[in-house]
Amino acid sequence: MAAKVISFINLKGGVAKTTTTVGTAFALAEHFHKKVLVIDLDPQTNATSMLIGEERWAELDEENSTLYNLFLDAVDGSRDFSLRRSIQKNVGNIKDAPGVDLLPSGLKMIYLQDEIYDIQYNNRTFNDPYMVLDITIGPVMNDYDYILIDCPPNLGILSLNGIQISDGYVIPCIPDILSTYGISQIQNRISIFAHNKKLKVKLLGIVFTKTKKTAALHTRIQEDFRNRSDAPCFKTVFYENSRYAEAAEYMEPLTFRQKWGGSDGVQPYYDFCQELMERVR
Ligand SMILES: Nc1ncnc2c1ncn2[C@@H]1O[C@H](COP(=O)(O)OP(=O)(O)OP(=O)(O)O)[C@@H](O)[C@H]1O
Ligand SMILES: [Mg+2]
């Protein structure tokens, strides 16, 4: 069975796209015994740093083993990228979550983005700028139960490469005024893209993140969204939790529970995974 592919996307920065992608990957592996590949499509390389640390990332960058090299191949035909070599196995140093792998990102992807649009003119393997990842990822699609994609905070060519291979997407969002702007633009842009490309990708839901239990505004905005028919929301809410911020640090091996803050930290992830698996089925 081919992996179910899910993108985590929002135009807004800092809304916990990366945290939710990585926490979900560990919860799927530790609690549900799933094989998970995380694809870090964001040139900020945050998911990559969380999962393998800066030092290992620098080595891979040196060895041409990040997604930068995939997109560079597509742009200039350099043929440096090898999927099997680039996928990092059992990452994250979470003792009880074996089976989380990573396709790392590269900082230099920032400089390439505009050139990717031109590839159809000069490249035989990659003749569609939106399908670079699609053409590449095929050989490992059957190795995983889930592929989770951490997108940059925009709907540019890198994110759309992720949407191209996705069965569904999740919009992580803080329930405040500025973070909820743009949600309908995301839905519109992706549905036009999906229509043009004949894709079946669907919005799995909005998940509220970094939510303050006592903030009236957070409660009101959640209620507004839950009453709307055009934007499905996950029941699970990720409340503000300093342990989630601390979990971004790459460190010595710990269990998922130890690193992500005990039951208070991991239970929302288990609940979220349960909902996610049902919605993407
Ligand atoms: N529930 C939470 N409580 C407190 N802090 C959180 C929570 N979730 C995430 N954070 C912290 O908030 C910050 C932003 O989170 P994250 O990097 O996951 O967002 P992002 O949407 O991926 O950002 P970007 O748009 O830059 O990629 C990080 O410092 C992260 O550790
Ligand atoms: Mg991020």
Short mmCIF file of C-alpha atoms and ligand atoms in Angstrom, two decimals:
data_model
loop_
_atom_site.label_atom_id
_atom_site.label_comp_id
_atom_site.label_asym_id
_atom_site.label_seq_id
_atom_site.Cartn_x
_atom_site.Cartn_y
_atom_site.Cartn_z
CA MET A 1 0.00 0.00 0.00
CA ALA A 2 1.31 3.42 -0.91
CA ALA A 3 1.86 5.87 1.93
CA LYS A 4 -0.79 8.43 2.77
CA VAL A 5 0.78 11.84 2.22
CA ILE A 6 -0.19 14.84 4.35
CA SER A 7 1.11 18.42 4.04
CA PHE A 8 1.14 20.88 6.95
CA ILE A 9 0.68 24.33 5.51
CA ASN A 10 -0.21 27.91 6.38
CA LEU A 11 0.77 31.24 4.84
CA LYS A 12 1.43 32.55 8.32
CA GLY A 13 4.78 31.93 9.99
CA GLY A 14 5.24 30.67 13.53
CA VAL A 15 1.89 28.87 13.86
CA ALA A 16 3.48 25.50 14.79
CA LYS A 17 3.52 23.86 11.36
CA THR A 18 6.92 22.30 12.08
CA THR A 19 6.16 21.39 15.69
CA THR A 20 2.89 19.71 14.66
CA THR A 21 4.52 17.84 11.76
CA VAL A 22 7.32 16.46 13.93
CA GLY A 23 5.17 15.68 16.99
CA THR A 24 2.64 13.87 14.79
CA ALA A 25 5.42 11.83 13.17
CA PHE A 26 6.67 10.64 16.58
CA ALA A 27 3.17 9.90 17.87
CA LEU A 28 2.34 7.86 14.76
CA ALA A 29 5.56 5.86 15.23
CA GLU A 30 5.55 5.46 19.03
CA HIS A 31 1.83 4.93 19.73
CA PHE A 32 0.47 3.59 16.44
CA HIS A 33 3.59 1.73 15.24
CA LYS A 34 3.53 3.40 11.84
CA LYS A 35 6.48 3.94 9.49
CA VAL A 36 6.75 7.66 8.82
CA LEU A 37 8.81 9.80 6.48
CA VAL A 38 9.07 13.51 7.23
CA ILE A 39 9.85 15.65 4.20
CA ASP A 40 11.24 19.06 5.14
CA LEU A 41 10.35 21.37 2.24
CA ASP A 42 11.17 24.55 4.15
CA PRO A 43 14.51 26.24 3.37
CA GLN A 44 14.53 27.36 7.04
CA THR A 45 15.43 23.68 7.76
CA ASN A 46 13.67 23.72 11.15
CA ALA A 47 12.27 20.18 11.00
CA THR A 48 15.67 18.98 9.83
CA SER A 49 17.44 20.63 12.80
CA MET A 50 14.88 19.19 15.21
CA LEU A 51 15.34 15.70 13.84
CA ILE A 52 19.07 15.35 13.15
CA GLY A 53 20.72 18.43 14.72
CA GLU A 54 22.85 21.10 13.06
CA GLU A 55 26.07 19.08 12.86
CA ARG A 56 24.63 16.16 10.94
CA TRP A 57 22.76 18.59 8.71
CA ALA A 58 26.02 20.36 7.82
CA GLU A 59 27.57 17.00 6.86
CA LEU A 60 24.64 16.14 4.61
CA ASP A 61 24.77 19.57 3.04
CA GLU A 62 28.46 18.99 2.33
CA GLU A 63 27.66 15.54 0.82
CA ASN A 64 24.98 17.00 -1.51
CA SER A 65 22.35 14.95 0.32
CA THR A 66 19.58 17.48 0.95
CA LEU A 67 16.52 18.48 -1.06
CA TYR A 68 18.51 21.45 -2.30
CA ASN A 69 20.41 18.98 -4.50
CA LEU A 70 17.19 17.49 -5.81
CA PHE A 71 15.92 20.89 -6.91
CA LEU A 72 19.38 21.82 -8.22
CA ASP A 73 19.34 18.63 -10.34
CA ALA A 74 16.02 19.74 -11.73
CA VAL A 75 17.31 23.21 -12.53
CA ASP A 76 20.74 22.45 -13.97
CA GLY A 77 20.77 18.70 -14.53
CA SER A 78 23.70 18.22 -12.13
CA ARG A 79 22.58 14.67 -11.15
CA ASP A 80 24.02 14.88 -7.63
CA PHE A 81 20.94 13.85 -5.71
CA SER A 82 20.28 10.29 -4.59
CA LEU A 83 17.00 9.65 -2.78
CA ARG A 84 18.21 6.56 -0.94
CA ARG A 85 21.39 8.29 0.22
CA SER A 86 19.55 11.40 1.35
CA ILE A 87 16.83 9.75 3.44
CA GLN A 88 17.99 9.68 7.06
CA LYS A 89 16.75 6.65 8.98
CA ASN A 90 15.40 6.53 12.55
CA VAL A 91 15.91 10.19 13.29
CA GLY A 92 14.98 12.33 16.30
CA ASN A 93 16.70 10.40 19.12
CA ILE A 94 13.33 9.33 20.46
CA LYS A 95 14.02 5.92 21.96
CA ASP A 96 10.52 4.50 21.60
CA ALA A 97 9.72 5.99 18.19
CA PRO A 98 11.82 4.01 15.74
CA GLY A 99 10.68 4.30 12.17
CA VAL A 100 10.67 8.06 11.70
CA ASP A 101 12.83 8.90 8.67
CA LEU A 102 13.69 12.30 7.23
CA LEU A 103 14.28 13.79 3.81
CA PRO A 104 16.27 16.86 4.88
CA SER A 105 15.98 20.39 3.60
CA GLY A 106 18.73 22.73 2.43
CA LEU A 107 19.10 26.43 3.23
CA LYS A 108 20.21 27.17 -0.33
CA MET A 109 16.74 26.22 -1.63
CA ILE A 110 15.88 29.87 -0.97
CA TYR A 111 18.04 30.94 -3.92
CA LEU A 112 16.72 28.25 -6.26
CA GLN A 113 12.99 28.81 -5.90
CA ASP A 114 12.56 31.23 -8.80
CA GLU A 115 14.64 29.11 -11.16
CA ILE A 116 12.51 26.03 -10.56
CA TYR A 117 9.68 27.63 -12.59
CA ASP A 118 11.88 27.57 -15.72
CA ILE A 119 12.83 23.91 -15.72
CA GLN A 120 10.44 22.74 -18.39
CA TYR A 121 12.56 24.49 -20.98
CA ASN A 122 15.87 22.81 -20.27
CA ASN A 123 15.36 19.50 -18.58
CA ARG A 124 14.31 16.09 -19.85
CA THR A 125 13.67 14.25 -16.57
CA PHE A 126 11.88 17.14 -14.91
CA ASN A 127 9.59 18.89 -17.34
CA ASP A 128 7.05 20.21 -14.85
CA PRO A 129 8.25 22.49 -12.05
CA TYR A 130 5.46 21.28 -9.75
CA MET A 131 6.40 17.62 -10.13
CA VAL A 132 10.05 17.49 -9.08
CA LEU A 133 9.23 15.80 -5.77
CA ASP A 134 6.52 13.64 -7.34
CA ILE A 135 8.89 12.19 -9.95
CA THR A 136 11.53 11.53 -7.29
CA ILE A 137 9.61 10.10 -4.36
CA GLY A 138 7.98 7.16 -6.20
CA PRO A 139 10.53 4.48 -5.24
CA VAL A 140 9.90 4.87 -1.49
CA MET A 141 6.12 5.43 -1.50
CA ASN A 142 5.52 1.82 -0.46
CA ASP A 143 8.09 1.89 2.34
CA TYR A 144 5.95 4.12 4.59
CA ASP A 145 2.50 4.26 6.14
CA TYR A 146 2.54 8.07 6.27
CA ILE A 147 4.59 10.80 4.65
CA LEU A 148 4.30 14.14 6.47
CA ILE A 149 5.44 17.29 4.70
CA ASP A 150 6.56 20.39 6.58
CA CYS A 151 5.95 23.33 4.23
CA PRO A 152 7.43 26.83 4.34
CA PRO A 153 5.05 29.67 5.30
CA ASN A 154 3.95 30.37 1.72
CA LEU A 155 2.25 28.70 -1.24
CA GLY A 156 5.25 28.96 -3.55
CA ILE A 157 6.73 26.32 -5.79
CA LEU A 158 8.21 24.25 -2.95
CA SER A 159 4.92 23.99 -1.06
CA LEU A 160 3.07 23.17 -4.29
CA ASN A 161 5.53 20.35 -4.95
CA GLY A 162 4.33 19.00 -1.60
CA ILE A 163 0.66 19.53 -2.42
CA GLN A 164 1.18 17.74 -5.74
CA ILE A 165 1.92 14.45 -3.93
CA SER A 166 -0.49 14.95 -0.99
CA ASP A 167 -3.72 13.11 -0.28
CA GLY A 168 -4.64 15.87 2.12
CA TYR A 169 -3.42 18.93 3.92
CA VAL A 170 -3.71 20.28 7.45
CA ILE A 171 -3.73 23.98 8.35
CA PRO A 172 -2.13 24.51 11.77
CA CYS A 173 -3.34 27.83 13.09
CA ILE A 174 -3.28 29.94 16.26
CA PRO A 175 -6.88 31.01 17.00
CA ASP A 176 -6.15 34.74 16.84
CA ILE A 177 -6.90 37.51 14.36
CA LEU A 178 -3.72 37.59 12.30
CA SER A 179 -3.09 33.84 12.21
CA THR A 180 -6.52 33.07 10.80
CA TYR A 181 -6.20 35.57 7.95
CA GLY A 182 -5.45 33.85 4.70
CA ILE A 183 -7.11 30.52 5.43
CA SER A 184 -9.67 30.93 2.66
CA GLN A 185 -6.89 32.04 0.27
CA ILE A 186 -5.04 28.79 1.02
CA GLN A 187 -8.19 26.76 0.35
CA ASN A 188 -8.86 28.65 -2.90
CA ARG A 189 -5.32 28.48 -4.21
CA ILE A 190 -5.00 24.77 -3.47
CA SER A 191 -8.38 23.92 -4.96
CA ILE A 192 -7.52 25.78 -8.18
CA PHE A 193 -4.15 24.00 -8.30
CA ALA A 194 -5.81 20.64 -7.61
CA HIS A 195 -8.42 21.29 -10.30
CA ASN A 196 -5.80 22.25 -12.92
CA LYS A 197 -3.61 19.28 -12.07
CA LYS A 198 -6.52 16.84 -11.64
CA LEU A 199 -5.49 16.05 -8.07
CA LYS A 200 -7.70 14.70 -5.29
CA VAL A 201 -5.92 16.55 -2.46
CA LYS A 202 -8.39 17.69 0.21
CA LEU A 203 -8.37 19.89 3.27
CA LEU A 204 -8.30 17.47 6.20
CA GLY A 205 -8.86 20.28 8.65
CA ILE A 206 -7.67 23.25 10.63
CA VAL A 207 -5.90 22.37 13.87
CA PHE A 208 -5.65 25.03 16.55
CA THR A 209 -2.17 25.40 18.01
CA LYS A 210 -0.45 27.47 20.71
CA THR A 211 -3.92 28.06 22.13
CA LYS A 212 -4.36 29.88 25.44
CA LYS A 213 -6.99 28.19 27.61
CA THR A 214 -7.91 31.45 29.30
CA ALA A 215 -7.85 33.87 26.36
CA ALA A 216 -11.37 34.94 25.43
CA LEU A 217 -10.24 35.79 21.90
CA HIS A 218 -8.86 32.27 21.34
CA THR A 219 -12.13 30.74 22.51
CA ARG A 220 -14.23 33.07 20.37
CA ILE A 221 -12.23 32.48 17.18
CA GLN A 222 -12.33 28.72 17.66
CA GLU A 223 -16.10 28.88 18.06
CA ASP A 224 -16.45 31.02 14.92
CA PHE A 225 -14.49 28.47 12.89
CA ARG A 226 -16.27 25.47 14.34
CA ASN A 227 -19.57 27.04 13.26
CA ARG A 228 -18.42 27.49 9.66
CA SER A 229 -19.31 24.79 7.16
CA ASP A 230 -16.46 25.48 4.70
CA ALA A 231 -13.59 24.89 7.11
CA PRO A 232 -13.51 21.58 9.00
CA CYS A 233 -11.67 21.80 12.34
CA PHE A 234 -9.98 19.01 14.28
CA LYS A 235 -11.48 18.42 17.72
CA THR A 236 -8.01 18.15 19.21
CA VAL A 237 -6.48 21.46 20.30
CA PHE A 238 -2.78 21.97 21.03
CA TYR A 239 -2.65 24.32 24.00
CA GLU A 240 0.30 26.53 24.75
CA ASN A 241 2.92 24.29 26.30
CA SER A 242 6.51 25.29 26.91
CA ARG A 243 7.55 21.64 26.63
CA TYR A 244 6.63 21.70 22.94
CA ALA A 245 9.02 24.61 22.44
CA GLU A 246 11.76 22.76 24.35
CA ALA A 247 11.19 19.66 22.20
CA ALA A 248 12.70 21.56 19.27
CA GLU A 249 16.15 21.01 20.75
CA TYR A 250 18.07 18.04 19.35
CA MET A 251 19.51 16.18 22.32
CA GLU A 252 20.46 12.83 23.87
CA PRO A 253 17.99 9.94 23.51
CA LEU A 254 14.74 10.23 25.49
CA THR A 255 11.31 8.63 25.19
CA PHE A 256 8.58 10.55 23.35
CA ARG A 257 6.78 11.09 26.66
CA GLN A 258 9.91 12.36 28.42
CA LYS A 259 10.81 14.76 25.66
CA TRP A 260 7.35 16.09 24.79
CA GLY A 261 6.12 16.73 28.33
CA GLY A 262 4.50 13.62 29.85
CA SER A 263 0.84 12.75 29.35
CA ASP A 264 -0.22 16.39 29.00
CA GLY A 265 2.21 16.70 26.11
CA VAL A 266 1.71 13.45 24.23
CA GLN A 267 -2.02 12.77 24.70
CA PRO A 268 -3.10 15.62 22.36
CA TYR A 269 -0.82 14.12 19.71
CA TYR A 270 -2.37 10.68 20.13
CA ASP A 271 -5.85 12.23 19.83
CA PHE A 272 -4.82 14.27 16.82
CA CYS A 273 -3.29 11.20 15.07
CA GLN A 274 -6.49 9.25 15.62
CA GLU A 275 -8.54 11.98 13.95
CA LEU A 276 -5.96 12.47 11.20
CA MET A 277 -5.81 8.78 10.27
CA GLU A 278 -9.61 8.65 10.07
CA ARG A 279 -9.82 11.77 7.89
CA VAL A 280 -7.12 10.78 5.42
CA ARG A 281 -8.36 7.21 4.92
N1 LIG B 1 1.87 24.56 21.78
C1 LIG B 1 2.94 25.36 21.85
N2 LIG B 1 3.19 26.08 22.97
C2 LIG B 1 4.25 26.91 23.04
N3 LIG B 1 5.16 27.07 22.06
C3 LIG B 1 4.97 26.38 20.92
C4 LIG B 1 3.86 25.49 20.76
N4 LIG B 1 3.93 24.96 19.52
C5 LIG B 1 5.03 25.49 18.95
N5 LIG B 1 5.66 26.34 19.77
C6 LIG B 1 6.85 27.16 19.49
O1 LIG B 1 6.42 28.22 18.63
C7 LIG B 1 7.44 28.55 17.70
C8 LIG B 1 6.92 28.40 16.27
O2 LIG B 1 6.62 27.03 16.05
P1 LIG B 1 7.03 26.33 14.68
O3 LIG B 1 8.44 26.58 14.34
O4 LIG B 1 6.57 24.92 14.80
O5 LIG B 1 6.08 27.15 13.70
P2 LIG B 1 6.07 27.16 12.11
O6 LIG B 1 4.68 27.46 11.71
O7 LIG B 1 6.68 25.92 11.58
O8 LIG B 1 7.02 28.42 11.80
P3 LIG B 1 7.62 28.84 10.37
O9 LIG B 1 6.51 29.51 9.65
O10 LIG B 1 8.73 29.76 10.71
O11 LIG B 1 8.07 27.59 9.69
C9 LIG B 1 8.60 27.62 17.99
O12 LIG B 1 9.51 28.27 18.85
C10 LIG B 1 7.93 26.45 18.70
O13 LIG B 1 8.82 25.75 19.53
MG MG B 2 8.25 25.68 10.25
#
